[in-house]
Structure formats: C-alpha cells, structure tokens
Tab-separated table of C-alpha atoms in Angstrom:
chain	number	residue	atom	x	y	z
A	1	UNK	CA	54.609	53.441	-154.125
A	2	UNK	CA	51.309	53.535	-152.637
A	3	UNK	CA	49.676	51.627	-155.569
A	4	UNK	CA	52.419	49.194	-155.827
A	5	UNK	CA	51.451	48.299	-151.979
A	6	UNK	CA	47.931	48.289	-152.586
A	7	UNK	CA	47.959	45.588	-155.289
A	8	UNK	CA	50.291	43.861	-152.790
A	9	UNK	CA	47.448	43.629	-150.307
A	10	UNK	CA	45.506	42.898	-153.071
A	11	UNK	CA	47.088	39.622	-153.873
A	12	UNK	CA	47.906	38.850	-150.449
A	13	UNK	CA	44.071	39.007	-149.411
A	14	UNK	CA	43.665	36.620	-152.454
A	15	UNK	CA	45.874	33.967	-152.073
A	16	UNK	CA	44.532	33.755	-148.087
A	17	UNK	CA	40.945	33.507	-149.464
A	18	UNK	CA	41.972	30.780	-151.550
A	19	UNK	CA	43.843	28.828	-148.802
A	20	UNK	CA	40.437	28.994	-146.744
A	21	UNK	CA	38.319	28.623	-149.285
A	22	UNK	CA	36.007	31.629	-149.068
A	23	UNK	CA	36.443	32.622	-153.083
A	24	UNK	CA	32.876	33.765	-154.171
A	25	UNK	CA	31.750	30.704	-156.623
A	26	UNK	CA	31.067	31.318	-159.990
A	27	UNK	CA	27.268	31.675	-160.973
A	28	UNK	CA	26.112	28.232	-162.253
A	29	UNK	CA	23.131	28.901	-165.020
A	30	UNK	CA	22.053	24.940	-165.116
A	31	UNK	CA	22.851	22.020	-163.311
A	32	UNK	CA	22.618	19.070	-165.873
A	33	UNK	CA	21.617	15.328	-163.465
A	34	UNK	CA	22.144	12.020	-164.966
A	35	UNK	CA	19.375	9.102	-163.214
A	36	UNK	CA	18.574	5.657	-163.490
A	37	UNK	CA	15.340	4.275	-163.860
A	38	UNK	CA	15.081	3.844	-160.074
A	39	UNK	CA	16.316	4.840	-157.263
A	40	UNK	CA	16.133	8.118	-154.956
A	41	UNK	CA	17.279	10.555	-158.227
A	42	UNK	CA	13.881	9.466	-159.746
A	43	UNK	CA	12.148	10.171	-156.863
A	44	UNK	CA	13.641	13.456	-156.367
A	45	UNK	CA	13.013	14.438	-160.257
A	46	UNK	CA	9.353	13.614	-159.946
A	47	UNK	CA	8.646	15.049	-156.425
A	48	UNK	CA	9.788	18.742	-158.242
A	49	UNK	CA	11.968	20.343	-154.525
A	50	UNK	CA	15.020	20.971	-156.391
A	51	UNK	CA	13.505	22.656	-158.985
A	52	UNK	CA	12.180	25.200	-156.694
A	53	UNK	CA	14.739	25.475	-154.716
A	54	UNK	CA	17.500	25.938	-157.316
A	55	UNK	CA	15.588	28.769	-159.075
A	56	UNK	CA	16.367	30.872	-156.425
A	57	UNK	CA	19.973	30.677	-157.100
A	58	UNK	CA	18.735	31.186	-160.647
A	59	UNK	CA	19.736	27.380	-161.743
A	60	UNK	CA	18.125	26.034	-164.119
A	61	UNK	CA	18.041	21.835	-163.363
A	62	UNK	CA	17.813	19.544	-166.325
A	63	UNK	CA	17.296	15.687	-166.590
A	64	UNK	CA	18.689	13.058	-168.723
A	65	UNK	CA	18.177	9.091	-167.838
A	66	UNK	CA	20.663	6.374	-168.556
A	67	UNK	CA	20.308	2.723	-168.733
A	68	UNK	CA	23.667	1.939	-165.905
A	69	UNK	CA	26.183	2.775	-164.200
A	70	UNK	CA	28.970	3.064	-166.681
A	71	UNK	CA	26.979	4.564	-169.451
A	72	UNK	CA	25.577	7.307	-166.957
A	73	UNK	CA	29.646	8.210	-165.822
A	74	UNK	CA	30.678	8.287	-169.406
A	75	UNK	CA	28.079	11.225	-169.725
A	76	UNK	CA	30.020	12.619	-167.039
A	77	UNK	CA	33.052	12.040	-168.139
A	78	UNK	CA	32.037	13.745	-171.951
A	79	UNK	CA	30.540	16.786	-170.220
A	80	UNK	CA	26.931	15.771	-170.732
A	81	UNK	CA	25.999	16.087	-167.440
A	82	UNK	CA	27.339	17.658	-164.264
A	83	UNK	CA	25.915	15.321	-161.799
A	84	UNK	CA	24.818	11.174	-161.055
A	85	UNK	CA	24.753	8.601	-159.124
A	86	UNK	CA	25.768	4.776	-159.445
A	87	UNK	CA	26.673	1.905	-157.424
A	88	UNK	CA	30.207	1.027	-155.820
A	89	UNK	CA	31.976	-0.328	-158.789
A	90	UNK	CA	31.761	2.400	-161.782
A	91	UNK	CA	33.845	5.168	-160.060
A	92	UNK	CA	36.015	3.110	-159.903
A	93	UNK	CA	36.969	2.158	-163.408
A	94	UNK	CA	35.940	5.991	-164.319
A	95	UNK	CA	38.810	7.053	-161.906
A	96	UNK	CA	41.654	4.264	-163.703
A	97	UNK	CA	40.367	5.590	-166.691
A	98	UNK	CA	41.377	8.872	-166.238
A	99	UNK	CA	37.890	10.734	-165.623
A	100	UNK	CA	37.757	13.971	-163.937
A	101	UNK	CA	35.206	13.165	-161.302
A	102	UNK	CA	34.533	13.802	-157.509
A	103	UNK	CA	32.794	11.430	-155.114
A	104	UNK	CA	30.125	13.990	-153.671
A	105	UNK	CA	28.051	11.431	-151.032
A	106	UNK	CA	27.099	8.460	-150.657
A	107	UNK	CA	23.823	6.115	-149.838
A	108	UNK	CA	23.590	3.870	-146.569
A	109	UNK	CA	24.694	-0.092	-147.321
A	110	UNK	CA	21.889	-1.893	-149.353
A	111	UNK	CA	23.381	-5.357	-149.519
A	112	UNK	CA	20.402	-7.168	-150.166
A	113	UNK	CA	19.238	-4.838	-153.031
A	114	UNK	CA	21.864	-6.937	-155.579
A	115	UNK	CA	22.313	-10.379	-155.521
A	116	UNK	CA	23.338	-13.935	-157.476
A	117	UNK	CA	20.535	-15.253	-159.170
A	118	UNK	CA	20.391	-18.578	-160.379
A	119	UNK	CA	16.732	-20.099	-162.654
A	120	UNK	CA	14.164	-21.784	-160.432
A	121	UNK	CA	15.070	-25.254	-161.492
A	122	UNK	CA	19.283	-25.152	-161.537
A	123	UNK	CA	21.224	-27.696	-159.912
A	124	UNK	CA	23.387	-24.838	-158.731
A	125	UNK	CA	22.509	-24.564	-154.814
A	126	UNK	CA	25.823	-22.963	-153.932
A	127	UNK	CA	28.105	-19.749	-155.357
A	128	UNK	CA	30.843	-22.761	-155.708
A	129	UNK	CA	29.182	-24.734	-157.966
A	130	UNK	CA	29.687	-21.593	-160.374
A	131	UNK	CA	32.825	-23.312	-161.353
A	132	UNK	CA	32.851	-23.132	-165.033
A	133	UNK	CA	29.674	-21.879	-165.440
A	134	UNK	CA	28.414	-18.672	-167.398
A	135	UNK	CA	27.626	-15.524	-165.713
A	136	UNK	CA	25.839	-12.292	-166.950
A	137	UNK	CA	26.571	-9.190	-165.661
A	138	UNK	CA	26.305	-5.472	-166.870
A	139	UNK	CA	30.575	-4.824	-166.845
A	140	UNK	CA	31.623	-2.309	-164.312
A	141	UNK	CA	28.601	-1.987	-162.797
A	142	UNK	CA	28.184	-2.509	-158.824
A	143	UNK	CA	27.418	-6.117	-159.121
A	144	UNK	CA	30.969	-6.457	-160.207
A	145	UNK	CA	32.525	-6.186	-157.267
A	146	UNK	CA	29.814	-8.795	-155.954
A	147	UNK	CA	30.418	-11.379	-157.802
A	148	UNK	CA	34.452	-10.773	-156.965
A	149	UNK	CA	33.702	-11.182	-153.086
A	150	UNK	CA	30.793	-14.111	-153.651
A	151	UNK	CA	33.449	-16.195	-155.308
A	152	UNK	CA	36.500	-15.434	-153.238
A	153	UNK	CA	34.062	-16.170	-149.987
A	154	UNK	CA	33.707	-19.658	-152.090
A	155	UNK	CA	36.950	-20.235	-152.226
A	156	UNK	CA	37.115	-19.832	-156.372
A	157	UNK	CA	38.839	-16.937	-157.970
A	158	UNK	CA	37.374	-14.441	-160.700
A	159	UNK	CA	38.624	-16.515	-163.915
A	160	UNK	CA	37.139	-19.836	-162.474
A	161	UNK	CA	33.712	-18.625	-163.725
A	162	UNK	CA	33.149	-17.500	-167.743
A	163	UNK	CA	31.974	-14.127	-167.555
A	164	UNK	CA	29.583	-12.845	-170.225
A	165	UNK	CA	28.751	-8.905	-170.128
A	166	UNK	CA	25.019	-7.291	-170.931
A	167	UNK	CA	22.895	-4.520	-170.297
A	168	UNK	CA	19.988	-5.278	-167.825
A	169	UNK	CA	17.794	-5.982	-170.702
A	170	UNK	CA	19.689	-8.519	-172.480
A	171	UNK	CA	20.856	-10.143	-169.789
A	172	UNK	CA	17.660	-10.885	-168.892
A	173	UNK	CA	16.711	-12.325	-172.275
A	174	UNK	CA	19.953	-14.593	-172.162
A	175	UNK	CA	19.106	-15.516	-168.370
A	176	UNK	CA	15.711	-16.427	-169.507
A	177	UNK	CA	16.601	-18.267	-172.370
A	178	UNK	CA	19.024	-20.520	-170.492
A	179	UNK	CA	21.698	-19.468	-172.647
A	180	UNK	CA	23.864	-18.414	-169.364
A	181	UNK	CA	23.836	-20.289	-165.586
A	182	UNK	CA	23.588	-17.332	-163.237
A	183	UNK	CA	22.736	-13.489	-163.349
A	184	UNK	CA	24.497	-11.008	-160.836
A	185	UNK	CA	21.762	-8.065	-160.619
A	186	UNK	CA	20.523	-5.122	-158.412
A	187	UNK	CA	17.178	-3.862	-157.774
A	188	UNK	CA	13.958	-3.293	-159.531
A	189	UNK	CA	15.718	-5.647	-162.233
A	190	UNK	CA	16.412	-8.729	-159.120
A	191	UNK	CA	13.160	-8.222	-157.497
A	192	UNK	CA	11.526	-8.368	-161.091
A	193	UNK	CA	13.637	-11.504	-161.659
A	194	UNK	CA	12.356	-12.904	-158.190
A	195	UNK	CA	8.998	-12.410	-158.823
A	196	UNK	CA	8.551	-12.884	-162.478
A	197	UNK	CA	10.507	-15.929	-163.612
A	198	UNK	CA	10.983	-17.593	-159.808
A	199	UNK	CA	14.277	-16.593	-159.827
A	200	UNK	CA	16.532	-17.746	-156.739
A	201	UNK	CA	19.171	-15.985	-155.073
A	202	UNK	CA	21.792	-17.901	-154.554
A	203	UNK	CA	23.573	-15.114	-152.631
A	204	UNK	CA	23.280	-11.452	-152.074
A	205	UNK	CA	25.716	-8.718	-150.606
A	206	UNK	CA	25.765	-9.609	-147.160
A	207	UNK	CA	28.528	-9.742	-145.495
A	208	UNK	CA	30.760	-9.241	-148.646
A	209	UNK	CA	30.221	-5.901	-149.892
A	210	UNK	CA	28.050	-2.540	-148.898
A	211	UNK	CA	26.227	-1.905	-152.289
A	212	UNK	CA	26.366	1.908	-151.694
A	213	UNK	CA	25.141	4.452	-154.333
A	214	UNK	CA	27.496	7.025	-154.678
A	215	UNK	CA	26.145	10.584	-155.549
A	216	UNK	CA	29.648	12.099	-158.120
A	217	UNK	CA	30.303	15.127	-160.043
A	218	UNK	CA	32.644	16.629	-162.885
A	219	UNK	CA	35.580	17.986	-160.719
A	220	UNK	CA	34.916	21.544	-162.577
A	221	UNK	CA	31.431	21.780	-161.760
A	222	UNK	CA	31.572	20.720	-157.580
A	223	UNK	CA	34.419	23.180	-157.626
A	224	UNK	CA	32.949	26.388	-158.986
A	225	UNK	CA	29.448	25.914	-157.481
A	226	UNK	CA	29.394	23.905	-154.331
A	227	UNK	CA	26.550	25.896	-153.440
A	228	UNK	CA	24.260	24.164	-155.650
A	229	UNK	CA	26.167	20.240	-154.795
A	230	UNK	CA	25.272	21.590	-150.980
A	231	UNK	CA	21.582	22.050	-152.298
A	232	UNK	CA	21.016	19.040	-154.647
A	233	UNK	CA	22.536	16.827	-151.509
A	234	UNK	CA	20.366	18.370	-149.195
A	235	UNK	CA	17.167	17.805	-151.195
A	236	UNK	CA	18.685	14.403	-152.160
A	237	UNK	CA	18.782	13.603	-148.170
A	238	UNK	CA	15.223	14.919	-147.812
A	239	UNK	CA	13.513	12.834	-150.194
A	240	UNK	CA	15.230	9.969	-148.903
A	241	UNK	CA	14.170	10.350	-145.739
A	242	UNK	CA	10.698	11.261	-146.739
A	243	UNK	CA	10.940	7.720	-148.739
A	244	UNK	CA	12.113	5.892	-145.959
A	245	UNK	CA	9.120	6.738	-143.663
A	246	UNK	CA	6.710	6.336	-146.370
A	247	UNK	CA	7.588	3.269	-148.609
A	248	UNK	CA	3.825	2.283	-149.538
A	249	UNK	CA	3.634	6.138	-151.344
A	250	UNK	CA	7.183	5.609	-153.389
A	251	UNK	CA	5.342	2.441	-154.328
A	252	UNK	CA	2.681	3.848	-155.770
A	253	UNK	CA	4.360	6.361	-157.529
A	254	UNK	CA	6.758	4.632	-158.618
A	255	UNK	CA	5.252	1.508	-160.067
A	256	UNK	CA	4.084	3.104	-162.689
A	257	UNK	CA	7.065	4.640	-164.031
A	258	UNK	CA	9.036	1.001	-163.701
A	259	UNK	CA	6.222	-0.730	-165.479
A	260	UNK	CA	6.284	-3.174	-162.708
A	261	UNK	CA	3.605	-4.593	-160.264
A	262	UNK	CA	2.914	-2.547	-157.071
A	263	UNK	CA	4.666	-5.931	-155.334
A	264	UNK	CA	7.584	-6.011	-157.084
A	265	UNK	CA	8.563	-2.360	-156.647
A	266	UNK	CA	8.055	-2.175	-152.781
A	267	UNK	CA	9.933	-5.384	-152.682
A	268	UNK	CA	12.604	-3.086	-154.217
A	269	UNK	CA	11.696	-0.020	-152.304
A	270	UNK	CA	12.208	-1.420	-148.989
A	271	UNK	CA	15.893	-3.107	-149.879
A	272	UNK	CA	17.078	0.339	-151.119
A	273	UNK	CA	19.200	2.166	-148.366
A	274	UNK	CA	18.076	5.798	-147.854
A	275	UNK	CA	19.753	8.967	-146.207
A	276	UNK	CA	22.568	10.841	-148.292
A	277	UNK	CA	25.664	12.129	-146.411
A	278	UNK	CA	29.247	13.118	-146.909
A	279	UNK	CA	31.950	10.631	-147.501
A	280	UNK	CA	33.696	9.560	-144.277
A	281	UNK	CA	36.770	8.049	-144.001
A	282	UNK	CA	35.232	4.187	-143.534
A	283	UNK	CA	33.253	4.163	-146.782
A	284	UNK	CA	36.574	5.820	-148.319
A	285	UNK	CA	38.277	3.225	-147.178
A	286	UNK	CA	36.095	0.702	-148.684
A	287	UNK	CA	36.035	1.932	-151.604
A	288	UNK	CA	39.793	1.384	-151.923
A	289	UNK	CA	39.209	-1.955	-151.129
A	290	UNK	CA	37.258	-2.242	-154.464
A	291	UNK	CA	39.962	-0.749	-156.424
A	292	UNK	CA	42.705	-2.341	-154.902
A	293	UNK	CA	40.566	-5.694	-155.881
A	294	UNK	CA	40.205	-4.392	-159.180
A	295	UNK	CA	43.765	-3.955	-159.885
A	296	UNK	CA	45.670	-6.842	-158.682
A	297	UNK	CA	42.874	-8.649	-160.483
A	298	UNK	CA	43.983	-6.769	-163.779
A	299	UNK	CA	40.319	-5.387	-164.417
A	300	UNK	CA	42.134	-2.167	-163.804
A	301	UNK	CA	45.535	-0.874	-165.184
A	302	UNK	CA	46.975	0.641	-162.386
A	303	UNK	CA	46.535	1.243	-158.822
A	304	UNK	CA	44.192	4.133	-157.710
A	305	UNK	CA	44.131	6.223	-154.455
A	306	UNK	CA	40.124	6.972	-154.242
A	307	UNK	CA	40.811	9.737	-151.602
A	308	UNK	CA	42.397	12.153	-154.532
A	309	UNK	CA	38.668	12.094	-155.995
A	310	UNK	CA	36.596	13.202	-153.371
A	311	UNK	CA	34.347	16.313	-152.779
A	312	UNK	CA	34.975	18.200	-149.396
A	313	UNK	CA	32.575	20.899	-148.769
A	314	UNK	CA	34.089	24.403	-148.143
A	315	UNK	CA	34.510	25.502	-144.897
A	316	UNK	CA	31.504	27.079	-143.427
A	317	UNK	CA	28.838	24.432	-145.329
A	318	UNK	CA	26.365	23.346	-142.083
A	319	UNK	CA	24.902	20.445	-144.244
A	320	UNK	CA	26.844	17.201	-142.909
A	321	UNK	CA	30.164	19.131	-143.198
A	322	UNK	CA	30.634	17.619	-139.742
A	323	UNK	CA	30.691	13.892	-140.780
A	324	UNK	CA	34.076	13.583	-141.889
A	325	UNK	CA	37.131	12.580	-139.748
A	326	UNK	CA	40.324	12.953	-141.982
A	327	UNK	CA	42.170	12.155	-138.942
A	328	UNK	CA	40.965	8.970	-138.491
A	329	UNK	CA	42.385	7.512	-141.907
A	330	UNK	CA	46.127	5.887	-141.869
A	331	UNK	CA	48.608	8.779	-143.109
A	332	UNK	CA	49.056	7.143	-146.303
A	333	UNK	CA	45.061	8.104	-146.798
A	334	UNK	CA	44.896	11.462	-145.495
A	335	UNK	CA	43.807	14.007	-147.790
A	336	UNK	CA	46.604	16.760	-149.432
A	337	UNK	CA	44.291	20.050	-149.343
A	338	UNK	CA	43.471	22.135	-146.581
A	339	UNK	CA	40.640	20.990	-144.553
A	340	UNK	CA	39.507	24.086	-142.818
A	341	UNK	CA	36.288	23.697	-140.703
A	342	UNK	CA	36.015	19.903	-141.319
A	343	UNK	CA	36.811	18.144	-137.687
C-alpha cells in the first residue's frame, strides 16, 4: 500500500503547486520579438541588454520587423513570433478574432503621438467638417479608435465619414496626392507629415483616448516561460527609462535608422510615452471601452471581455507584480484564476 500512498502524495503535492503557481517552467531555447520601425522595441534591439541578459537563461532572442500593428499580431497569431507590441486598437480585433494572445504590459498614455491630419491648405478647420469626406487610415491600427472618439466628440458618428484603409506608406502617397481629405496617423509617420508636407493637425488624442502601446504574447509562450516575459519587461522598462532621461541620444541613434531628419525624430521621441509596467485594472478597463466601441459599432462580431487575455505574473515575480489591484475592478471584471501574491 505504501506505493499506492506515495503516488497519492505525489499528485497531491502537484495539483497544490499548480494552484500556486510554483510549477518549474519549461526551458525556452529562443524568444522570437516582433518591432516596428520605431518605438522603445527598436531601441531595445539596438542597445543589445536583452541579448546578454537572456543568454544566461540560455535564450537565444531573435528579431523580425513589421510594417503595423495588425500585420505584426498576425505573426503572433501564426506562431512567427512569441512576442510584440502595438497600439490600443489591434488586440483588440486579434482577441474577436479568435487569437490566442496575452496582454503582457503596457506603455504610459501618448495622446499627442497620433493625431488627425488634414493638408496645409484644406478648408477643413474642424473634425466636423469631416462630414462626407475621405479618410485614410491603416485598419485596426491604434488610430482607429481615434478617429471613433474625434468624431463622436464632434457630434458625427463613424459612417458619416468615407473611410479608406492603407498602410503608412500609401496612405501617405494618397494624402499627398489629394486623392483623400484627412489622414489619422501616429508617430515618426505624423511628425514626418508635420514637418515635411506642412501637415496640420486638426486634432490629436487628448482627451479622447490614451494611445498606449501594449507589450502581448502567444498565450503558450507567457505561460511556459514567464521567466523570460519577467526579463524582456524588465529590460523593456530600462531602456525606456534610459530614453526618457536622454531624448537628444535616442535622437541620434535613431534618426538614422528612420531615414528622417534629426528634427523630425525628437519631435517624435519626446511625444512617445516611456516606462513599461503591468496591466492594472484602469488601463484594463479602458481597453474594454475600445472593444465595447468596436462592437456595438459592428467593426467587431461579438462582444469581448479583455480581462480573459491578460498576463499575470506568478506569484513570487518582484518586477511590478505589485501594480495590480484585481479588487478594485467591478465583479463582472474580476479575473477567474487564482491570484496568489498579487495585492
């Protein structure tokens, strides 16, 4: 009977490890990022921390850069890469589409960093005489959700405006050629836009929507390793805050990289917010206000609940593991899974 017993306390000790989360995680071999041409990712890839630090866990990191939002969460969604960032608005449409992602962290607000742009010389002075008018913006992308909020603060609705959807690139080329009335854009590409063609803004985020950057990962890799999600957020936070105190320096190394002018790019640099942390229950929160936007607008099929999709570090984690206040949500928000060590 002895062994019988044994195994017993075998599976018991188990299943309590599991319920507090102390299972050993599985040995990650590479962790795969997905970046956009700006942004703190960049910085982080060229600076060469997480590199060193991952080796010792024996991690091999590897770096593939995507043009958006969307296109970089439908590398995570195919199993291309393991890790990304993006604005507000593409987790969103990843989650209603059925991708197995997990909000990680998240960026301070940058409102100003996207904005409304409208050519030099438009008779367009106000986001309500959009009425009617063509607007380019990359679909799903963070300035989505902007030009949802610019037009409901004007008093229009989504379908009062004709929306035409492009890359960056393209929409630049159709915004140039006059061949659409206003561009909804984030940074370098609205600074560039500013600068470059005497672009005006005829409103940015402020006071309509937080422009965060959202750090997100496949569900199976922040699961099995949340050692290495602990790391890359921790380096993540450090070059941010090194790039907050030292804008001039991003410039410079930066510039180059963008192809844009050392004045354009700190323009950019100094709109950007700066200082990764866990989600907490106010920027959850918010970003259920963007899906439940998204839905009754149809731009979504069904209704989402954003806290099923996010990353809670296992108990014990000292990095920011204290930021979160599950208690403070409404009890329709509160999270399902244990939450040991998380006040």
């Amino acid at each position: 009977m002895r062994p019988v017993i044994l195994r017993r306390g075998l599976v018991a000790l188990f299943a309590a490890a599991v319920s507090f989360g102390v299972v050993l995680e599985a040995q990650a071999d590479a962790l795969r990022i997905g970046y956009q041409k700006y942004g703190t990712l960049m910085l982080l890839k060229a600076k060469g921390t997480l590199e060193k630090r991952l080796a010792e866990q024996g991690v091999d990191v590897q770096w593939t850069e995507f043009p958006g939002g969307p296109q970089l969460l439908e590398g995570l969604n195919v199993g291309s890469i393991d890790f990304g960032v993006t604005g507000e608005t593409p987790p969103v449409f990843a989650q209603a589409a059925g991708a197995d992602l997990l909000y990680v962290a998240y960026e301070p607000p940058a409102p100003t960093s996207e904005a409304i742009l409208v050519p030099k010389d438009s008779p367009i002075t106000s986001v309500s005489d959009l009425k009617g008018k063509k607007v380019v913006l990359n679909k799903g992308s963070n300035v989505h959700y902007l030009l949802v909020r610019a037009l409901e603060d004007a008093g229009l609705t989504y379908t009062d405006v004709q929306t035409v959807f492009l890359p960056p690139a393209d929409a630049r080329a159709a915004f140039e050629r006059g061949s659409v009335d206003a561009w909804v854009i984030w940074d370098p590409y609205q600074a560039a836009a500013e600068q470059q063609l005497h672009a005006r803004t005829l409103r940015d985020a402020s006071g309509i929507a937080d422009n965060h950057q959202f750090y997100l990962a496949t569900k199976p890799y922040a699961e099995q390793h949340p050692k290495v999600i602990e790391t890359l957020v921790d380096e993540v936070r450090n070059i941010g805050d090194w790039a907050k105190a030292n804008p001039d320096e991003v410039t410079q190394q930066v510039a180059p990289l963008l192809g844009l002018s050392p004045d354009i790019t700190l323009t950019a640099v100094k709109r950007q917010g700066y200082g990764a942390q866990f989600l907490t229950p106010d920027v959850v929160n918010a970003q259920q206000r963007i899906a439940d936007s998204f839905h009754q607008l149809k731009l979504i099929p069904k209704p989402l609940v954003v806290k099923d999709v996010i990353w809670t570090p296992p108990a014990g984690f000292p990095a920011m593991a204290s930021t979160i206040c599950w208690a403070t949500l409404p009890g329709s928000m509160k999270p399902f899974w244990p939450m040991a060590g998380i006040s």
